[in-house]
CSV table of C-alpha atoms in Angstrom, one decimal:
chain,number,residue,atom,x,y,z
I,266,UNK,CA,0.0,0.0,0.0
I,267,UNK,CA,1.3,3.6,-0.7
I,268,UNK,CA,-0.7,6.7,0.8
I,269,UNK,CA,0.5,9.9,-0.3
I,270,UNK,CA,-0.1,13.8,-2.1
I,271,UNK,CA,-0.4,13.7,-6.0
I,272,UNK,CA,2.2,16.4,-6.1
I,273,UNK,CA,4.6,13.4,-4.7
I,274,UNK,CA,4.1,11.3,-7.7
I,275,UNK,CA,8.1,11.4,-9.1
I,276,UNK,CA,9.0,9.3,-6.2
I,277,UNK,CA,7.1,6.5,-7.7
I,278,UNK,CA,9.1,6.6,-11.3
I,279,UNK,CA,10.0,3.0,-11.0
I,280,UNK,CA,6.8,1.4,-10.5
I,281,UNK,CA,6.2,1.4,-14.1
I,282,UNK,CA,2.1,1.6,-15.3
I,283,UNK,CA,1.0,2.4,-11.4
I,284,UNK,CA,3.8,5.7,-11.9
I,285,UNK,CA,1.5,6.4,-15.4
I,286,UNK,CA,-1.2,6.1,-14.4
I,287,UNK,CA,-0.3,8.6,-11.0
I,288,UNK,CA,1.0,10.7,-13.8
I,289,UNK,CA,-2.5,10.7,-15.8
I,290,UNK,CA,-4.3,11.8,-12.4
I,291,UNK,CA,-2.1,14.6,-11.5
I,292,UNK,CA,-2.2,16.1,-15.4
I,293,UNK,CA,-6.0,15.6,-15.6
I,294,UNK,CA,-8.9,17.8,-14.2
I,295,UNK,CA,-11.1,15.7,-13.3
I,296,UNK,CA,-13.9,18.3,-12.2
I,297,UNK,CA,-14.3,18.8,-16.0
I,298,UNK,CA,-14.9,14.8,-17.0
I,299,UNK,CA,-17.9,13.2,-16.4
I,300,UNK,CA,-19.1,10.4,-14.1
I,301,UNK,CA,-18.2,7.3,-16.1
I,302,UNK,CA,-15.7,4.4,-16.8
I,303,UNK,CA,-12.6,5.3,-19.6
I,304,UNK,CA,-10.1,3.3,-20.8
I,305,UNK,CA,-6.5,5.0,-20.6
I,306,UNK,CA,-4.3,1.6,-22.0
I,307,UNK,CA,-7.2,-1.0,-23.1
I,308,UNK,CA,-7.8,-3.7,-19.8
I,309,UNK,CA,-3.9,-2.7,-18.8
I,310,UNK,CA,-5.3,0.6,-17.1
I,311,UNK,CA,-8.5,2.0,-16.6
I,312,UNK,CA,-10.4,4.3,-14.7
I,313,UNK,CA,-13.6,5.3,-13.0
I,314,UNK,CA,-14.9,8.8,-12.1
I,315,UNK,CA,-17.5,9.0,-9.2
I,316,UNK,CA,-19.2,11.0,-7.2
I,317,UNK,CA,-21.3,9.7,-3.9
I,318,UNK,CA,-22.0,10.1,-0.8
I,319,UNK,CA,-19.7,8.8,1.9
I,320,UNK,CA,-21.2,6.2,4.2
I,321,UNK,CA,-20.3,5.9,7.9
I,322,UNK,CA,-21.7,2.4,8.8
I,323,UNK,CA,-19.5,0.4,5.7
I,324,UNK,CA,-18.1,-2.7,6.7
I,325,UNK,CA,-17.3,-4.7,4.3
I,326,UNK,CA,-13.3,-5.1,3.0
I,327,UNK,CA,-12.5,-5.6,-0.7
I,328,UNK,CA,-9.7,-7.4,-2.5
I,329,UNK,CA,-8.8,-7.8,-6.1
I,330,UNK,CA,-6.6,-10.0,-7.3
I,331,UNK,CA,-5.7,-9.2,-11.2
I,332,UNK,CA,-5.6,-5.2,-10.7
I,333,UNK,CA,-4.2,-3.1,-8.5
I,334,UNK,CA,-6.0,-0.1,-7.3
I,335,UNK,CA,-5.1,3.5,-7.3
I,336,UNK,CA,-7.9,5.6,-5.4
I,337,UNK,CA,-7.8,9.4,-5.6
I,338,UNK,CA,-9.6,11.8,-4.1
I,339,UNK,CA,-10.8,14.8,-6.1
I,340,UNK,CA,-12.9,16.5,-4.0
I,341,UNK,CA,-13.9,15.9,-0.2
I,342,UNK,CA,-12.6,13.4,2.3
I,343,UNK,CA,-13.6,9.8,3.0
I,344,UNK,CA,-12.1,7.2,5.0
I,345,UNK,CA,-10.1,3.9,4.0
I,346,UNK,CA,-9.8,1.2,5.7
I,347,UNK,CA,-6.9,-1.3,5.2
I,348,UNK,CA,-5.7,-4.6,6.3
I,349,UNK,CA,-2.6,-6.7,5.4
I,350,UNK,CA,-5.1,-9.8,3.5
I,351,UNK,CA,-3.2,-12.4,5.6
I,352,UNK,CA,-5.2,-10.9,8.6
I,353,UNK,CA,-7.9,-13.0,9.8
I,354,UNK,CA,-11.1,-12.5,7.4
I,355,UNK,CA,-14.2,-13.7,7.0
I,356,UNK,CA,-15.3,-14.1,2.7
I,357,UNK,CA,-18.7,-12.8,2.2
I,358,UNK,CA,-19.2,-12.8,-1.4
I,359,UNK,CA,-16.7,-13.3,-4.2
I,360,UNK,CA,-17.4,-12.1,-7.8
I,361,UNK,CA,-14.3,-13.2,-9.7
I,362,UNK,CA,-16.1,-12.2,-12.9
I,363,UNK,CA,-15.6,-8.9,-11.6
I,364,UNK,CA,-12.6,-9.3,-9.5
I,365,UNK,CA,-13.7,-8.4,-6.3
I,366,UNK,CA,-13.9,-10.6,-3.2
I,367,UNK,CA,-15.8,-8.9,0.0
I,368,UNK,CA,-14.7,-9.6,3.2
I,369,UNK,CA,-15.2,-8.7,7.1
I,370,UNK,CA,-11.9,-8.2,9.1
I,371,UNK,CA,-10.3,-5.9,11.4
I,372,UNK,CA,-9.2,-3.2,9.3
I,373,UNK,CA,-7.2,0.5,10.2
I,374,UNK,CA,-8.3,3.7,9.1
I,375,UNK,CA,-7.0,6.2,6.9
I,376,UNK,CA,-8.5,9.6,6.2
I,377,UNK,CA,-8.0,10.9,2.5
I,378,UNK,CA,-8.5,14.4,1.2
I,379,UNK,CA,-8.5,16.1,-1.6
I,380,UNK,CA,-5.1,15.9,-3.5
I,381,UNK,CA,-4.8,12.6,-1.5
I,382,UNK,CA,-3.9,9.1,-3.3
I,383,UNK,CA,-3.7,5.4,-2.2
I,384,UNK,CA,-2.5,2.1,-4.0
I,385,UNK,CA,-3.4,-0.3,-3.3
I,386,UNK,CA,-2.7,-4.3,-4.1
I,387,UNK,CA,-3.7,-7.1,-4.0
I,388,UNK,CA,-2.0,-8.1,-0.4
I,389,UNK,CA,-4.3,-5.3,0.5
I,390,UNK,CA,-7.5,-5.7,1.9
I,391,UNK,CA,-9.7,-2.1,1.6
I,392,UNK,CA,-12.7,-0.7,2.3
I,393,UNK,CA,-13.2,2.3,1.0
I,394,UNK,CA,-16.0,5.3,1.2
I,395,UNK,CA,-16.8,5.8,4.8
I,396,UNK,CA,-17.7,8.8,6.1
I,397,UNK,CA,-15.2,10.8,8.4
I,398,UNK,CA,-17.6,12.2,10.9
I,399,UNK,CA,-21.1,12.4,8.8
I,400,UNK,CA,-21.9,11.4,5.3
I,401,UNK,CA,-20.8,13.9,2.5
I,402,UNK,CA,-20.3,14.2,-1.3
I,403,UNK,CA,-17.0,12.9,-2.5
I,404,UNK,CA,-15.5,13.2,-6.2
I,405,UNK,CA,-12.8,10.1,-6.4
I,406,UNK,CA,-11.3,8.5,-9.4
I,407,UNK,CA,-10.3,4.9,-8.8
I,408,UNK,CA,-7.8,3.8,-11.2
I,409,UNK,CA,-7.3,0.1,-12.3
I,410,UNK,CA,-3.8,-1.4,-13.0
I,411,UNK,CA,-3.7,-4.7,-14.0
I,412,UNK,CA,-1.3,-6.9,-12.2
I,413,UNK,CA,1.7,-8.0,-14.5
């Protein structure tokens, strides 16, 4: 898992299409493209503009195991929650069509704003879009890397 600032994204040169795709987000405005899924390199990377509102009372982990994961937060602040995936976990549902497994674990939270980014891999369990304190709009683009 990295957590950092977009403005950090040259000390992530050598991690190959995760650095290009960090470099798409930090040349792109995303306030001027609409709510939708885009391909940037065919299935190798894509990406997903939303808006929503943040939920306090989430629970549920996620996993993927052929993409990594590369949230960014355009506007607002929501919480992440993460866990190492060795952690003790309980499966829920799995949609490998989709490549998503759901879980319920002990997880640690991060809070993201905007300008904020986190990868994250497939060691990582995460459960993204919870509310900080009480619910509220968030603009995030999740970016999908697939795993080499």
């Amino acid at each position: 898992m990295i957590f950092d600032r977009i403005e950090n994204i040259n000390n992530y040169k050598g991690l190959g299409r995760v650095y290009t795709a960090l470099e798409f987000i930090a040349k792109t405005d995303f306030t001027k493209v609409n709510i939708g899924k885009y391909e940037l390199d065919g299935d190798n990377i894509y990406y997903m503009v939303q808006k929503y509102d943040t939920n306090p009372d989430k629970t549920v982990a996620e996993a993927h195991k052929k993409y990594i994961d590369i949230q960014y937060i355009v506007k607002g602040e929501e919480v992440i929650a993460v866990a190492p995936i060795q952690n003790d976990k309980k499966l829920i549902e799995a949609k490998e069509e989709k490549d998503v497994w759901f879980y319920e674990c002990e997880t640690q939270t991060m809070v993201l704003k905007s300008g904020d980014f986190m990868v994250l891999y497939p060691s990582d369990l995460h459960l993204p879009g919870k509310a900080v304190n009480d619910p509220q709009e968030v603009l995030k683009v999740v970016v999908k890397v697939k795993v080499d």
